[in-house]
CSV table of C-alpha atoms in Angstrom, one decimal:
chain,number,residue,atom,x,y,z
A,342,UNK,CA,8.3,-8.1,-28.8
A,343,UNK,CA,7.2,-6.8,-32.5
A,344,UNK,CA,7.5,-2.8,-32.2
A,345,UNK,CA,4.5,-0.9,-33.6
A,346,UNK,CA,1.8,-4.0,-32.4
A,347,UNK,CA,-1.2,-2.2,-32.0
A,348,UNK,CA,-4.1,-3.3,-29.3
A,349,UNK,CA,-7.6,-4.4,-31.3
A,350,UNK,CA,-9.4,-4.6,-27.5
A,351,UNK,CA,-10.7,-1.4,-26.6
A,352,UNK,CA,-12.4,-2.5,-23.7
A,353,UNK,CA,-11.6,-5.3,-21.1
A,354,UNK,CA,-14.6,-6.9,-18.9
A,355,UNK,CA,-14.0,-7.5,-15.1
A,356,UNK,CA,-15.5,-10.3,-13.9
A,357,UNK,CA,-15.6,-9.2,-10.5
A,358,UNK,CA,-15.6,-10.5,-6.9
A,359,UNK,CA,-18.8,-13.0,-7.8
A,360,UNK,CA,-21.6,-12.8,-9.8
A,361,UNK,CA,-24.6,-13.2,-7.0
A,362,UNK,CA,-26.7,-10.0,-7.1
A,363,UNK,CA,-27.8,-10.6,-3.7
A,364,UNK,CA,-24.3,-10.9,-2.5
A,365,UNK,CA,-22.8,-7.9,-4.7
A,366,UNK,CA,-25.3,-5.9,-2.8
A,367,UNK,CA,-23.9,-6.7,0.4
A,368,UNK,CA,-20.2,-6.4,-0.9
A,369,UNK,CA,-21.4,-3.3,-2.2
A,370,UNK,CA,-22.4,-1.9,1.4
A,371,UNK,CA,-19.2,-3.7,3.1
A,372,UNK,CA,-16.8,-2.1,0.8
A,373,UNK,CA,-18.2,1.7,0.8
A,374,UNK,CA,-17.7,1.4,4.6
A,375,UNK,CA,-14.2,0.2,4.5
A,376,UNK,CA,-13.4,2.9,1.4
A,377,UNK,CA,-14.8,5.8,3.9
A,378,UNK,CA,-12.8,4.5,6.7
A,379,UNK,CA,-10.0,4.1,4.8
A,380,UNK,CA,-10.1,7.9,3.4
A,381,UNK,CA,-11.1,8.9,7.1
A,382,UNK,CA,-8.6,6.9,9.4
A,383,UNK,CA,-5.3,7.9,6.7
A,384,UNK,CA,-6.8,11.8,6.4
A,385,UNK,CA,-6.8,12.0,10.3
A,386,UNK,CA,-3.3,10.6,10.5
A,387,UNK,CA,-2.2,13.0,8.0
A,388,UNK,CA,-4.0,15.9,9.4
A,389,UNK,CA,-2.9,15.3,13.0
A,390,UNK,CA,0.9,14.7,12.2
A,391,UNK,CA,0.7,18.3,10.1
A,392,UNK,CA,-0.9,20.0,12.7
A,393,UNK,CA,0.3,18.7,15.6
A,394,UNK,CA,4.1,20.0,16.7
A,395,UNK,CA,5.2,17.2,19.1
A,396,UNK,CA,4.4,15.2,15.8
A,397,UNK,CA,7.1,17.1,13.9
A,398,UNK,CA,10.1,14.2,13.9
A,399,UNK,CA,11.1,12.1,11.3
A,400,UNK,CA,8.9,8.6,12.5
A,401,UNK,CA,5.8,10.9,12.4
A,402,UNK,CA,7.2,12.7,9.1
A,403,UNK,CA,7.3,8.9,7.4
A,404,UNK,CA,4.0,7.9,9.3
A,405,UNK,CA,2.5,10.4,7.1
A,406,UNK,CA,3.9,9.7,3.8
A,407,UNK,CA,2.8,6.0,4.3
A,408,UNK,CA,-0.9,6.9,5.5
A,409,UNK,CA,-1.2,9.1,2.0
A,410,UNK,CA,0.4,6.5,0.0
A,411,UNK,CA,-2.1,4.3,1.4
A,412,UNK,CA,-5.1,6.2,0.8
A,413,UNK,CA,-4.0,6.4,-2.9
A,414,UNK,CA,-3.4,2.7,-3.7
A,415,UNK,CA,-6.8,1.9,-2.1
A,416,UNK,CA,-8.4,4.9,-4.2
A,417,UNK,CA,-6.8,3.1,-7.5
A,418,UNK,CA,-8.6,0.5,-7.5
A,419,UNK,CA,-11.3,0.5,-4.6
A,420,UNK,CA,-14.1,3.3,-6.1
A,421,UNK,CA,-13.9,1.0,-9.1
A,422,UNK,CA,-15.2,-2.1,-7.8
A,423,UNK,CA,-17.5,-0.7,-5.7
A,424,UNK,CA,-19.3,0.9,-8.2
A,425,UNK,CA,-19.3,-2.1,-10.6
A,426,UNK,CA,-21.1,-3.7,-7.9
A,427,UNK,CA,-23.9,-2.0,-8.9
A,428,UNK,CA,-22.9,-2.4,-13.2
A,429,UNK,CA,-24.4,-5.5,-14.7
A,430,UNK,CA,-21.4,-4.8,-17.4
A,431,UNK,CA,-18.8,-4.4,-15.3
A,432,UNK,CA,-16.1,-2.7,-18.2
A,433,UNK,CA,-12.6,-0.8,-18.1
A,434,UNK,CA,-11.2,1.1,-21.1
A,435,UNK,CA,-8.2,-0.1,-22.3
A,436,UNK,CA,-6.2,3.4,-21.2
A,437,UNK,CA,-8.6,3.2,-17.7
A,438,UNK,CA,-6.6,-0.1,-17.4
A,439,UNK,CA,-3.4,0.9,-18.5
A,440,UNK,CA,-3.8,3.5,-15.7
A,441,UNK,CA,-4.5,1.2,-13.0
A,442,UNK,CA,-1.6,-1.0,-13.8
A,443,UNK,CA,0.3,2.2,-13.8
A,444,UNK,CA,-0.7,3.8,-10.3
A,445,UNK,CA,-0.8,0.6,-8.5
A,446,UNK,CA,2.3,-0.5,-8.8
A,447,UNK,CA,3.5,3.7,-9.0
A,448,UNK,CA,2.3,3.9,-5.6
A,449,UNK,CA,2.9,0.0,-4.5
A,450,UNK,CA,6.5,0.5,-5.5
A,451,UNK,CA,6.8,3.6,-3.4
A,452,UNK,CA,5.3,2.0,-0.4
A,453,UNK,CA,8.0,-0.7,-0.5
A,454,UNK,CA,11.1,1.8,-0.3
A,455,UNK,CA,9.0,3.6,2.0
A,456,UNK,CA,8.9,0.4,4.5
A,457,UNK,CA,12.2,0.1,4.3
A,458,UNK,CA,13.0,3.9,4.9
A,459,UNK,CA,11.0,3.6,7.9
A,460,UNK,CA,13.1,0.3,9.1
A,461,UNK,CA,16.0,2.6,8.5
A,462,UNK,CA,14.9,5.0,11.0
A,463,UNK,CA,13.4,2.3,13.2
A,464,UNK,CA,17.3,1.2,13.5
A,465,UNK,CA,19.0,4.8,13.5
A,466,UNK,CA,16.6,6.0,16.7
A,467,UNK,CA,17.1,2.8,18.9
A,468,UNK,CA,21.0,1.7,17.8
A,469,UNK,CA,22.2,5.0,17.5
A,470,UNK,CA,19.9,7.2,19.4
A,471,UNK,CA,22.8,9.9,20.5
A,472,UNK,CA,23.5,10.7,16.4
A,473,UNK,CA,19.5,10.2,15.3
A,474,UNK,CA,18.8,14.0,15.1
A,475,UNK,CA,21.9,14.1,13.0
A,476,UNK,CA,21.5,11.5,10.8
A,477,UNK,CA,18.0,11.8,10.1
A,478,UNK,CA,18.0,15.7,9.6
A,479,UNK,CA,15.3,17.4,7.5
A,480,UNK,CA,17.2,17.7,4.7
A,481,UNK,CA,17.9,13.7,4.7
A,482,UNK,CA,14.1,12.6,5.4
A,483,UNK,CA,13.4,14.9,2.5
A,484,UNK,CA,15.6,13.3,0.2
A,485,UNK,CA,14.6,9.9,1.5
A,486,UNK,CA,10.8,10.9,0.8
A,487,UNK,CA,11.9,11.7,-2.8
A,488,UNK,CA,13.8,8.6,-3.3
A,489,UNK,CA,10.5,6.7,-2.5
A,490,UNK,CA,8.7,8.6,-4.8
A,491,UNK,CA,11.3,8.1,-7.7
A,492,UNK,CA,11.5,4.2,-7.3
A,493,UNK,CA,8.0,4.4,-7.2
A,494,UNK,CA,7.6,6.4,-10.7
A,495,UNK,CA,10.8,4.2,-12.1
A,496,UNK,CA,9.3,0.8,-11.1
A,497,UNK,CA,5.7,1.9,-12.6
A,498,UNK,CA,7.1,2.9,-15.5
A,499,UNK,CA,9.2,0.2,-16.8
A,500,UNK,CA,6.6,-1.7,-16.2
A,501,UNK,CA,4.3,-0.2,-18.4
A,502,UNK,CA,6.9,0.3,-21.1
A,503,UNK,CA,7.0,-3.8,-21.2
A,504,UNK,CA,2.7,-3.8,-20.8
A,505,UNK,CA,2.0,-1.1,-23.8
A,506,UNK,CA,3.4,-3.0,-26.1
A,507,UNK,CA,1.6,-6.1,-25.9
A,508,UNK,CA,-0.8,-6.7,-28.5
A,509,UNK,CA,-4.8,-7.9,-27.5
A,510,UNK,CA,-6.9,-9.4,-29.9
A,511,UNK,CA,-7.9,-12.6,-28.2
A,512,UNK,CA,-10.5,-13.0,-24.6
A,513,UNK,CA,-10.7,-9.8,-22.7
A,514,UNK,CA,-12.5,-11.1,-19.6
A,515,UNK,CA,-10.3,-10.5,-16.3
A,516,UNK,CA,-11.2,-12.1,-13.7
A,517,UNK,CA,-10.6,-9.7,-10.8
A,518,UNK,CA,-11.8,-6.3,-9.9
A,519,UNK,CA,-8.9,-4.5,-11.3
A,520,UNK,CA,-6.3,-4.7,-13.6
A,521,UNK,CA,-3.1,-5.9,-12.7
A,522,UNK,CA,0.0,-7.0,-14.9
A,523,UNK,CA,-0.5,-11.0,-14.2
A,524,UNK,CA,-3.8,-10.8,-15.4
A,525,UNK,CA,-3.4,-8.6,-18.2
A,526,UNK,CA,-0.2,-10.4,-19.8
A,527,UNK,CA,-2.9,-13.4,-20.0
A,528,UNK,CA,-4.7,-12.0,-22.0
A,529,UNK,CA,-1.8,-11.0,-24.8
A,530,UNK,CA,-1.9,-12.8,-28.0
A,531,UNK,CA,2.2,-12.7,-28.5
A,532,UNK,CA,5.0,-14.1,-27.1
A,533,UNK,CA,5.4,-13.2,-23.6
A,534,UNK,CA,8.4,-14.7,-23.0
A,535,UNK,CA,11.0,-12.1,-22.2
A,536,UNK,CA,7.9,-10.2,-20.2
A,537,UNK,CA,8.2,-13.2,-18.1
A,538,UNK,CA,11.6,-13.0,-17.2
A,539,UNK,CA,11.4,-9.2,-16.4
A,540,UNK,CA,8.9,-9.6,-13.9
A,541,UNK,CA,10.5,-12.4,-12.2
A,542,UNK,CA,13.7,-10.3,-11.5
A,543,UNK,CA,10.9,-7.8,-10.3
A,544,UNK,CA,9.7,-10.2,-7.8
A,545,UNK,CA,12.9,-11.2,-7.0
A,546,UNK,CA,13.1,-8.2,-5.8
A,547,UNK,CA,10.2,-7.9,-3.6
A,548,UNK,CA,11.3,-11.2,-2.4
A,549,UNK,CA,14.7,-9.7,-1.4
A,550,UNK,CA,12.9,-6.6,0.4
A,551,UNK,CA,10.7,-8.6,2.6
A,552,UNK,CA,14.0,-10.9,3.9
A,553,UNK,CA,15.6,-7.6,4.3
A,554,UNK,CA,12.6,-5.9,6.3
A,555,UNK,CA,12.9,-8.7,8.6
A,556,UNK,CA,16.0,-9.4,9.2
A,557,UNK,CA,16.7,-5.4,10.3
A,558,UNK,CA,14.1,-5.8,12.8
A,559,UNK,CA,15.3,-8.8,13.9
A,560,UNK,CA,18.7,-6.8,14.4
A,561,UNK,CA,17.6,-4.0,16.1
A,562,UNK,CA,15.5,-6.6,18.8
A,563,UNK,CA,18.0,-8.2,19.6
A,564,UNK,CA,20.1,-5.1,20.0
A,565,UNK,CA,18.1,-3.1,22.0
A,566,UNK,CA,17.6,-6.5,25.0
A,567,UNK,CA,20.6,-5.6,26.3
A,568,UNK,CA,19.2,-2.3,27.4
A,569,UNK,CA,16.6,-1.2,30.4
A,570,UNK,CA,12.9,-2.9,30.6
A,571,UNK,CA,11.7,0.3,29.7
A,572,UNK,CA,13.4,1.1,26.5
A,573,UNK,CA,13.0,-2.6,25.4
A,574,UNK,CA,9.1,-2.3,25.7
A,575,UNK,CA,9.1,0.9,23.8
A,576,UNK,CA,11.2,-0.6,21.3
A,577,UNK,CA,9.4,-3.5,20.6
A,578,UNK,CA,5.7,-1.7,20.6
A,579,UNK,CA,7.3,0.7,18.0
A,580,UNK,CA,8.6,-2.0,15.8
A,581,UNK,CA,6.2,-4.7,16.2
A,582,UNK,CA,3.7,-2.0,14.6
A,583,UNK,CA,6.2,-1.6,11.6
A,584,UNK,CA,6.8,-5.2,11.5
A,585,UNK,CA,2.9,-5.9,11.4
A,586,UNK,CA,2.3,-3.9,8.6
A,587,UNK,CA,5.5,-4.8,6.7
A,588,UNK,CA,3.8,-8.4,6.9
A,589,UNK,CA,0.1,-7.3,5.9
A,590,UNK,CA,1.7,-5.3,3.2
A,591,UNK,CA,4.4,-7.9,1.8
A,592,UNK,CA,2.4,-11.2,2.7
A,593,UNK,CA,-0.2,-11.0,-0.6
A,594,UNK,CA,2.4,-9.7,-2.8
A,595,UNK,CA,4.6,-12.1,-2.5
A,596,UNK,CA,1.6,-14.2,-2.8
A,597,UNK,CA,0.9,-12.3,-6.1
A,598,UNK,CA,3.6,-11.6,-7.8
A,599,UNK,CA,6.8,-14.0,-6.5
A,600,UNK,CA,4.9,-17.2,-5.3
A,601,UNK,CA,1.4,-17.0,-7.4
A,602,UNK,CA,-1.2,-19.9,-6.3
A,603,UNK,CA,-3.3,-19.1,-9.5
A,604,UNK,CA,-6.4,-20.0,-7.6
A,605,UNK,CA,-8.9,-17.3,-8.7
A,606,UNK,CA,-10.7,-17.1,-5.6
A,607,UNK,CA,-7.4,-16.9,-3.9
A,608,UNK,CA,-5.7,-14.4,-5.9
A,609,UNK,CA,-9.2,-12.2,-5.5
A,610,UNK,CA,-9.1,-12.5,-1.8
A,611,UNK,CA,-5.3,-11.6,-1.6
A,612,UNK,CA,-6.0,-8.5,-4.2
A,613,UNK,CA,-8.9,-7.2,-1.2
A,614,UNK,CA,-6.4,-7.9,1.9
A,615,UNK,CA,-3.6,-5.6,-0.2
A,616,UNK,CA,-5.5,-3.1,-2.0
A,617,UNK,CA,-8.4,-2.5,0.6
A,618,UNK,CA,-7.8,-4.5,3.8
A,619,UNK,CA,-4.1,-3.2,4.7
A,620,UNK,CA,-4.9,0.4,3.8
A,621,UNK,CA,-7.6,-0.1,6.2
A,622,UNK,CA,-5.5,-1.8,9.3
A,623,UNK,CA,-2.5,1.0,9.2
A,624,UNK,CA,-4.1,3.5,10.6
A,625,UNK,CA,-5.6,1.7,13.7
A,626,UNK,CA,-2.0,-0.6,13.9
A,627,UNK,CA,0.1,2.9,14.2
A,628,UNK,CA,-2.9,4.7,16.6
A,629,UNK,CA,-4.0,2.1,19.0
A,630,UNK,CA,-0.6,1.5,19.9
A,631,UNK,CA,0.9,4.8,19.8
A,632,UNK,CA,0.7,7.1,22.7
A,633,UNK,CA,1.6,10.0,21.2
A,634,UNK,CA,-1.2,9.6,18.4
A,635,UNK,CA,-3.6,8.7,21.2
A,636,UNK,CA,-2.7,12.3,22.8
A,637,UNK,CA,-3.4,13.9,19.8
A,638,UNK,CA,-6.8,12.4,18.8
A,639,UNK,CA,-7.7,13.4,22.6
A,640,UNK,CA,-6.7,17.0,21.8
A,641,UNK,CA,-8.2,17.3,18.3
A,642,UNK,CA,-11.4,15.9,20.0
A,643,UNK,CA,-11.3,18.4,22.7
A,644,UNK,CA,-10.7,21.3,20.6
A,645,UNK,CA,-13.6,20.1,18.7
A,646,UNK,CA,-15.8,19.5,21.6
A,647,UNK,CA,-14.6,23.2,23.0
A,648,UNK,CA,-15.0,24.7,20.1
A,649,UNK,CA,-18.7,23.7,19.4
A,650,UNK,CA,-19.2,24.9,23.0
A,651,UNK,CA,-18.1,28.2,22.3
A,652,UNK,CA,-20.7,28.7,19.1
């Protein structure tokens, strides 16, 4: 890539979901109620987790982490399109887009170590239950946290070191809701070439992950059988949570990014499922099936209910 190319597009142009008013009105509804659920179902997780103290172990710890990183990559790009579906011109800046780019795959990258740190302690608790406390001290789900966090930045980054110096002077239409690095790279009037190959090692990499995810739950299944009825149902409602949301969260990025169908409507539908639809499942995957999370709701609501009694 020539150093010092400059972009001429100061603007790009979403072309959105679909161009129906009728319909964007509708959308427009759908989404908003999805975006406050989303913000509401994560926050409560959140809050619950920090205020409640049988909450206080490392699952619950991670739990957390993943409901915030949720809430943010739906916030990237979610607030956007919903208010475009009001915008006849539906327009990004050119540093709005370079942003998006940035934070979704900032906080899409963290989400993926996260996954797997969570696996990890899927495997640690039900393999090795008499050395969990251990192994996953404070201290270590700390450092794990800011590991996730790091890759995150890291994987963001060089991706945007490769995206900034592309140079736009051609078509600026992108026809999504968001900017993402597929989309964007289209629309570069240079050779792209050694891009390409950079983010097909990246998706090799998600690839990689996702085989990985599975097969470590796979392990610890077929571990824990040999065990009592009871721990084997308590280890498969635990990790069949984690294993649904590994596939809601892996299934349309590897759809995206490693195996790409480049069917717009496709593509659109996959970008909804990951940036709005999974962010939106968690929190009723890990709280419908979770007794302790159950408990607390019960007592948050009953405080509540007693404390509007009492005024």
């Amino acid at each position: 890539m020539d150093e010092g190319n400059q972009s001429v597009v100061s603007e790009f142009v979403l072309l959105g979901l679909c161009h129906s008013w009728n319909i964007q009105l509708l959308l427009f509804l759908v989404f908003l109620m999805l975006y406050l659920i989303i913000v509401l179902g994560n926050t409560l997780i959140v809050t619950l987790i920090i205020t409640g103290p049988h909450l206080h172990s490392p699952m619950y710890f991670f739990l957390a982490n993943l409901s915030f990183v949720d809430l943010w990559i739906s916030s990237v790009t979610t607030p956007k399109m919903i208010t475009d579906f009001l915008r006849e011109n539906k327009t990004i800046s050119f540093g709005d887009c370079m942003c998006q780019v940035f934070f979704v795959h900032f906080f899409g990258g963290g989400e993926i170590v996260l996954l797997l740190v969570m696996a990890y302690d899927r495997y640690v608790a039900i393999c090795k239950p008499l050395h969990y406390s251990t192994i996953m001290s404070l201290r270590r789900c700390i450092g794990l946290v800011v590991s996730y966090w790091i890759t995150g930045f890291v994987h963001a980054f060089s991706q945007m070191v490769m995206i900034i110096q592309l140079s736009f002077c051609g078509p600026r239409e992108i026809d999504s809701f968001f900017c993402d690095i597929p989309l964007v790279v289209e629309l570069a009037c240079m050779d792209t070439s050694t891009l390409g190959i950079f983010l097909n090692g990246a998706s090799g990499v998600l690839g990689l992950t996702f085989v990985v995810l599975l097969i470590s739950y796979t392990y610890i299944l077929l571990t824990v059988r040999q065990r009592s009825k009871t721990a084997v149902s308590k280890a498969l409602s635990t990790c069949t949570a984690h294993i649904t949301v590994v596939v809601l969260f892996f299934g349309p990025c590897i759809f995206i990014y490693v195996w790409p169908l480049s069917i717009p409507w496709v593509d659109k539908f996959l970008a909804v499922f990951y940036s709005v639809i999974t962010p939106f499942l968690n929190p009723a995957i890990y709280s419908l099936r979770n007794k302790e999370m159950k408990n607390a709701m019960k007592r948050l609501r009953n405080y509540y209910i007693d404390s509007q009694g009492e005024t």
